């Protein structure tokens, strides 16, 4: 009897030309901040989306995060990580976390397909969060307003969050990360013109 071969890893297909597909986002995160557990990849993806929403009114991924006990969680990210374990670009290392077997994920190479605008958002995210431990990263995600204002298990509503920011009903959580340019000196249209390539690369919120 012939032994069945491992199924070939096939990345998700997206009905858009954005260069911000989830596989590329995860690969880029793990290249710049490798050796992370799955729960940490979840929180880094979430913060990349949150920063993109606050600064640009757009997103890096189109996954749905639920508000769970340990912070925002997207099942699509878990599925993508699991599928990628057999991919040539992914490295996994056995580890123990909280006394239980776990895995650390790493990507030696950056994504070759990721759009530059998405790459800039991810690097900003990694630069600001790379020093945090697993528990600190989890706690940081649980402190974000969009998470705290969402009932347990319900999906995070980025469209509503952006509208509340624009109406100044809320203040951005990641303001201390700093804008890509001196936004205070530019009108909204001037900011969009100056950052046209980033706007083009990110995913619209359909406000």
PDB file of C-alpha atoms in Angstrom, residues 69-173:
ATOM      1  CA  UNK A  69     -11.190  35.947  27.233  1.00  0.00           C
ATOM      2  CA  UNK A  70      -7.579  36.212  26.102  1.00  0.00           C
ATOM      3  CA  UNK A  71      -8.142  39.082  23.708  1.00  0.00           C
ATOM      4  CA  UNK A  72      -9.063  39.394  20.029  1.00  0.00           C
ATOM      5  CA  UNK A  73      -8.895  36.094  18.158  1.00  0.00           C
ATOM      6  CA  UNK A  74      -9.504  35.222  14.510  1.00  0.00           C
ATOM      7  CA  UNK A  75     -10.080  31.595  13.563  1.00  0.00           C
ATOM      8  CA  UNK A  76      -8.778  32.286  10.044  1.00  0.00           C
ATOM      9  CA  UNK A  77      -5.349  33.137  11.469  1.00  0.00           C
ATOM     10  CA  UNK A  78      -5.259  29.862  13.407  1.00  0.00           C
ATOM     11  CA  UNK A  79      -6.236  27.929  10.284  1.00  0.00           C
ATOM     12  CA  UNK A  80      -3.620  29.702   8.178  1.00  0.00           C
ATOM     13  CA  UNK A  81      -0.877  28.944  10.701  1.00  0.00           C
ATOM     14  CA  UNK A  82      -1.891  25.301  10.894  1.00  0.00           C
ATOM     15  CA  UNK A  83      -1.913  24.964   7.111  1.00  0.00           C
ATOM     16  CA  UNK A  84       1.432  26.733   6.801  1.00  0.00           C
ATOM     17  CA  UNK A  85       3.207  24.240   9.062  1.00  0.00           C
ATOM     18  CA  UNK A  86       3.851  22.031   6.025  1.00  0.00           C
ATOM     19  CA  UNK A  87       4.947  24.935   3.817  1.00  0.00           C
ATOM     20  CA  UNK A  88       8.609  25.301   2.890  1.00  0.00           C
ATOM     21  CA  UNK A  89       8.763  28.908   4.108  1.00  0.00           C
ATOM     22  CA  UNK A  90       7.620  28.134   7.649  1.00  0.00           C
ATOM     23  CA  UNK A  91       9.861  26.964  10.481  1.00  0.00           C
ATOM     24  CA  UNK A  92       8.338  25.561  13.674  1.00  0.00           C
ATOM     25  CA  UNK A  93      10.062  24.780  16.957  1.00  0.00           C
ATOM     26  CA  UNK A  94       8.620  22.708  19.784  1.00  0.00           C
ATOM     27  CA  UNK A  95       8.312  24.666  23.041  1.00  0.00           C
ATOM     28  CA  UNK A  96       6.596  24.625  26.395  1.00  0.00           C
ATOM     29  CA  UNK A  97       4.214  27.408  27.411  1.00  0.00           C
ATOM     30  CA  UNK A  98       2.472  27.441  30.775  1.00  0.00           C
ATOM     31  CA  UNK A  99       3.537  23.841  31.300  1.00  0.00           C
ATOM     32  CA  UNK A 100       1.969  22.634  28.047  1.00  0.00           C
ATOM     33  CA  UNK A 101       3.488  21.697  24.671  1.00  0.00           C
ATOM     34  CA  UNK A 102       3.295  24.493  22.120  1.00  0.00           C
ATOM     35  CA  UNK A 103       5.048  25.696  18.969  1.00  0.00           C
ATOM     36  CA  UNK A 104       7.026  28.740  17.975  1.00  0.00           C
ATOM     37  CA  UNK A 105       6.710  29.941  14.399  1.00  0.00           C
ATOM     38  CA  UNK A 106       9.336  31.648  12.249  1.00  0.00           C
ATOM     39  CA  UNK A 107       9.819  32.716   8.629  1.00  0.00           C
ATOM     40  CA  UNK A 108      13.464  33.099   7.543  1.00  0.00           C
ATOM     41  CA  UNK A 109      12.440  35.086   4.474  1.00  0.00           C
ATOM     42  CA  UNK A 110      10.136  38.082   4.044  1.00  0.00           C
ATOM     43  CA  UNK A 111       7.028  37.903   1.904  1.00  0.00           C
ATOM     44  CA  UNK A 112       7.733  38.435  -1.782  1.00  0.00           C
ATOM     45  CA  UNK A 113       4.157  39.416  -2.592  1.00  0.00           C
ATOM     46  CA  UNK A 114       3.174  41.722   0.259  1.00  0.00           C
ATOM     47  CA  UNK A 115       2.230  45.225  -0.833  1.00  0.00           C
ATOM     48  CA  UNK A 116       4.577  47.936   0.413  1.00  0.00           C
ATOM     49  CA  UNK A 117       1.841  49.761   2.306  1.00  0.00           C
ATOM     50  CA  UNK A 118       1.023  46.622   4.287  1.00  0.00           C
ATOM     51  CA  UNK A 119       4.722  46.022   4.908  1.00  0.00           C
ATOM     52  CA  UNK A 120       5.124  49.490   6.420  1.00  0.00           C
ATOM     53  CA  UNK A 121       2.190  48.928   8.781  1.00  0.00           C
ATOM     54  CA  UNK A 122       3.581  45.560   9.896  1.00  0.00           C
ATOM     55  CA  UNK A 123       7.040  46.975  10.546  1.00  0.00           C
ATOM     56  CA  UNK A 124       5.536  49.784  12.614  1.00  0.00           C
ATOM     57  CA  UNK A 125       3.583  47.183  14.588  1.00  0.00           C
ATOM     58  CA  UNK A 126       6.586  44.951  15.183  1.00  0.00           C
ATOM     59  CA  UNK A 127       8.808  47.898  16.146  1.00  0.00           C
ATOM     60  CA  UNK A 128       6.348  48.898  18.869  1.00  0.00           C
ATOM     61  CA  UNK A 129       5.495  45.439  20.218  1.00  0.00           C
ATOM     62  CA  UNK A 130       8.548  43.227  19.720  1.00  0.00           C
ATOM     63  CA  UNK A 131       9.723  43.784  23.309  1.00  0.00           C
ATOM     64  CA  UNK A 132       6.496  42.473  24.867  1.00  0.00           C
ATOM     65  CA  UNK A 133       6.195  38.994  26.369  1.00  0.00           C
ATOM     66  CA  UNK A 134       3.289  36.719  25.529  1.00  0.00           C
ATOM     67  CA  UNK A 135       1.288  37.803  28.577  1.00  0.00           C
ATOM     68  CA  UNK A 136       2.085  41.496  28.052  1.00  0.00           C
ATOM     69  CA  UNK A 137       1.039  41.304  24.406  1.00  0.00           C
ATOM     70  CA  UNK A 138      -2.193  39.586  25.362  1.00  0.00           C
ATOM     71  CA  UNK A 139      -2.926  42.148  28.061  1.00  0.00           C
ATOM     72  CA  UNK A 140      -2.173  45.003  25.664  1.00  0.00           C
ATOM     73  CA  UNK A 141      -4.731  43.667  23.193  1.00  0.00           C
ATOM     74  CA  UNK A 142      -7.336  43.330  25.950  1.00  0.00           C
ATOM     75  CA  UNK A 143      -6.853  46.989  26.921  1.00  0.00           C
ATOM     76  CA  UNK A 144      -7.770  48.307  23.473  1.00  0.00           C
ATOM     77  CA  UNK A 145     -11.082  50.175  23.370  1.00  0.00           C
ATOM     78  CA  UNK A 146     -12.476  48.228  20.429  1.00  0.00           C
ATOM     79  CA  UNK A 147     -12.043  45.036  22.450  1.00  0.00           C
ATOM     80  CA  UNK A 148     -13.342  46.415  25.761  1.00  0.00           C
ATOM     81  CA  UNK A 149     -16.450  47.850  24.095  1.00  0.00           C
ATOM     82  CA  UNK A 150     -17.347  44.541  22.435  1.00  0.00           C
ATOM     83  CA  UNK A 151     -19.443  41.908  24.212  1.00  0.00           C
ATOM     84  CA  UNK A 152     -17.723  38.593  24.821  1.00  0.00           C
ATOM     85  CA  UNK A 153     -17.652  36.373  21.733  1.00  0.00           C
ATOM     86  CA  UNK A 154     -19.008  39.093  19.438  1.00  0.00           C
ATOM     87  CA  UNK A 155     -17.000  40.257  16.401  1.00  0.00           C
ATOM     88  CA  UNK A 156     -14.973  43.452  16.660  1.00  0.00           C
ATOM     89  CA  UNK A 157     -16.582  46.198  14.554  1.00  0.00           C
ATOM     90  CA  UNK A 158     -13.783  48.220  12.951  1.00  0.00           C
ATOM     91  CA  UNK A 159     -16.211  50.295  10.878  1.00  0.00           C
ATOM     92  CA  UNK A 160     -18.061  51.473  13.981  1.00  0.00           C
ATOM     93  CA  UNK A 161     -14.751  52.110  15.761  1.00  0.00           C
ATOM     94  CA  UNK A 162     -13.445  54.268  12.922  1.00  0.00           C
ATOM     95  CA  UNK A 163     -16.665  56.291  12.796  1.00  0.00           C
ATOM     96  CA  UNK A 164     -16.459  56.934  16.539  1.00  0.00           C
ATOM     97  CA  UNK A 165     -12.869  58.114  16.098  1.00  0.00           C
ATOM     98  CA  UNK A 166     -13.903  60.473  13.310  1.00  0.00           C
ATOM     99  CA  UNK A 167     -16.712  61.876  15.470  1.00  0.00           C
ATOM    100  CA  UNK A 168     -14.171  62.234  18.295  1.00  0.00           C
ATOM    101  CA  UNK A 169     -16.307  60.059  20.548  1.00  0.00           C
ATOM    102  CA  UNK A 170     -13.179  57.945  21.129  1.00  0.00           C
ATOM    103  CA  UNK A 171      -9.472  58.661  21.040  1.00  0.00           C
ATOM    104  CA  UNK A 172      -7.045  56.325  19.244  1.00  0.00           C
ATOM    105  CA  UNK A 173      -5.265  53.752  21.386  1.00  0.00           C
TER     106      UNK A 173
END
